[in-house]
Amino acid sequence: MSIRIAIAQCAPALGAVKRNLDMHDKWIARAKAAGARLVIFPELSLTGYYLKDLAADVACAADDPQLARIAEASRDIDISAGFVERSADAKLHIAQGHWSGGKLVHVHRKVYLPTYGIFDDGRYFGPGDRFETYQWAGGTTGVAICEDLWHVSTPYLYAAAGATIVLAPSASPGRGVAEGGDLGTAESCRLMDRFYASYLTVYIVYVNRVGHEDGIAFWGGSEIVAPDGTVAARAPEFDEDLLIGEIDPELVARERARNPLLRDEREDIVLRNIAGRLGLPFDRRD
Amino acid sequence: MTSTLARTGVVRPDPKDPSPLRIDEALVRKMLILFIRDETVKARLRRAVVGVSGGVDSAVTVALAAEALGPENVLALFTPYRTSSPESRDHAQQLSRKFGFTLEEVPITEQVDAYFRARKEKVDKVRIGNKMARERKSIEYDRSWPDGIVLGTSNKTELLLGYGTQFGDMACGINPVGDLYKTQLRELALSIGIPEAIVRKPPTAELWEGQTDEGELGFTYADADLILYHMVDRRLRPAELVEHGFDAQLVARIRELVRRNHYKRVMPLIAKLSLRTVGHDFLYPRDWEAD
């Protein structure tokens, strides 16, 4: 039985949480009407991305009353949305929550904070420190927020932990306009999505936003890439779009039967190599 | 067709190969139209004002603005000085007919000459040129009130070389063409239907008679753009460019222009005194809570 999901390729306003909550309501209603079991919003969908000093102004705890509207809306449809989380010890994190049945069921804090070129995450946010999978109706899932996905180890760790779906909410600025192909960023992202999906035999659900912040354009192009490497659905570039697609657990099973790379994966060897290089003790169980 | 590898990774710097500057014109056009539309709205404005000189940079800017906001929401100002050529006026009028925006002529000779007549000292022509550029911009800003945004027309080559007047032609609310080298801008111009006569004529600021950009700079845009592309976009050091066969003197000259004129590209320095200072550590995005 495949599960229908929706990607809200939207344009959040920068620092205007109330307005963004209203915007979320509209996309949630559309996703519900389309029969989706889950609607996924891009990175920092409730706050906007290039926040700078606004980060502290819009931050809230994961159980803050202003997010209760999202929780309430999740009684009918699961919702994955982005916000600035203020931790109990007052650190700011780029976070993606998953709400289901009226409750927050999982939060991922962005681990890799790009702080180079046009990115300045590390100046304003603290890093997350874990990649944890969680369950929902669609199956075992891991969240990789934007730069998290660019690190090969992220989807690897999720796949090794049993994930069949990697949700990748992003705020990816479009750049690279040389002739002879697609937008440079789009090409890199598509290569990455297809490679991870095929070689880890998982669904990659890439959710990018559109619109501008201070002259920088987010390019959209959200896509669902299936474990056989095919593009199951893809949204247009630069325009808003509600992208509907299906997650088929049986396709995962078929691909893993045909291509049992994950079954044969030697995590113990990976761990021994890394532990040895870092001078950490490693208990062999054999 | 350039390969993916060449586009994203390996480019061999070669003074005789201009192909790294080639752009996807359709993609650039789409991105710039969305940029103009979106950032005008975010500034809570609805019209655009563009100083049109008859040259290719302002031609591309005004044509894109007309497409983005509708020609009825674009005001083009042709602001001739007595040294401006009739050909420039003709080119501005051709653009207005072709793209449908309103073109107004506001001569600046009277006020510029009146100002300098009152000066006692000998006035260098550079001062007159700068005054003209700032006079024009002051008119564009005046005419932008209350609901228009002034569009910048400085291309990436000019911005990097500092070949422009600070708070004059360089001033604007938003600049759609500032990340395109002159060579790329010409390519875009042809693809969006700017008449060939405008695209092919020698670029000039027309600040004095007979002035051309390339004559004044002492090198061609084609040569400068390729050096700047490898130096800025590809992060090659001057010594590496020379190793690849670029002219050592030209590389040094261009690098020095980029360095010396950097002040024109940044906001004025503010003396840091307090715990939190505008520009230093009071860092809010410009699109703060914008629609």
Coordinates of C-alpha atoms in Angstrom, one line a residue, chain A residues 13-16 19 50-54 57 123-124 174-184 187-188 211-217 237-239, chain B residues 1-2 4 7-8 19-20 22-24 27-28 30-31 34-35 38-39 42 44 180 187 235 276 280-291:
Chain A
A13 CA 8.2 35.6 4.7
L14 CA 11.4 36.5 6.5
G15 CA 10.8 36.9 10.3
A16 CA 7.0 37.1 10.1
R19 CA 1.9 35.4 8.5
Y50 CA 18.5 34.4 6.1
L51 CA 17.3 35.6 9.5
K52 CA 20.6 37.0 10.9
D53 CA 19.8 38.8 14.2
L54 CA 16.1 38.0 13.7
D57 CA 13.6 37.2 17.8
R123 CA 27.2 32.5 13.3
Y124 CA 23.6 32.5 14.5
G174 CA 20.0 29.1 -6.9
R175 CA 23.3 29.9 -8.5
G176 CA 25.5 29.0 -11.5
V177 CA 23.9 30.1 -14.7
A178 CA 26.5 28.9 -17.2
E179 CA 25.1 27.8 -20.5
G180 CA 24.6 24.2 -21.5
G181 CA 22.5 22.6 -18.8
D182 CA 20.5 23.3 -15.8
L183 CA 21.0 25.8 -12.9
G184 CA 24.3 24.7 -11.3
E187 CA 22.4 19.8 -11.1
S188 CA 24.3 19.2 -7.9
G211 CA 11.0 33.3 -3.4
H212 CA 13.8 35.8 -2.6
E213 CA 15.5 37.0 0.5
D214 CA 17.8 40.0 0.2
G215 CA 18.4 39.4 -3.5
I216 CA 19.0 35.7 -3.2
A217 CA 16.6 33.4 -5.1
E237 CA 11.9 25.7 -10.6
F238 CA 11.3 29.1 -9.0
D239 CA 7.5 28.8 -8.8
Chain B
M1 CA 27.4 22.3 -25.5
T2 CA 29.5 22.6 -22.5
T4 CA 28.5 19.2 -16.8
R7 CA 30.3 23.9 -16.0
T8 CA 30.6 22.8 -12.4
S19 CA 33.5 30.3 -23.6
P20 CA 33.5 30.2 -19.7
R22 CA 28.7 32.0 -21.8
I23 CA 25.4 32.0 -19.9
D24 CA 22.0 30.4 -20.2
L27 CA 17.4 31.0 -17.2
V28 CA 19.0 34.4 -16.4
K30 CA 13.6 34.3 -15.8
M31 CA 15.7 34.8 -12.6
L34 CA 11.4 37.2 -10.7
F35 CA 14.1 39.2 -8.8
D38 CA 9.7 40.1 -5.9
E39 CA 12.2 42.6 -4.5
K42 CA 9.2 43.4 -0.7
R44 CA 6.4 47.9 -0.7
L180 CA 26.6 39.9 -15.1
E187 CA 24.7 38.2 -24.8
R235 CA 39.3 32.3 -7.3
R276 CA 25.6 47.3 19.2
H280 CA 28.8 45.9 12.5
D281 CA 26.7 43.8 14.9
F282 CA 23.1 45.1 14.3
L283 CA 22.6 42.7 11.5
Y284 CA 19.1 42.4 10.2
P285 CA 18.1 41.3 6.7
R286 CA 16.8 44.1 4.4
D287 CA 13.7 41.9 3.6
W288 CA 12.9 42.0 7.4
E289 CA 9.2 40.9 7.6
A290 CA 8.7 41.9 4.0
D291 CA 5.8 40.4 2.0

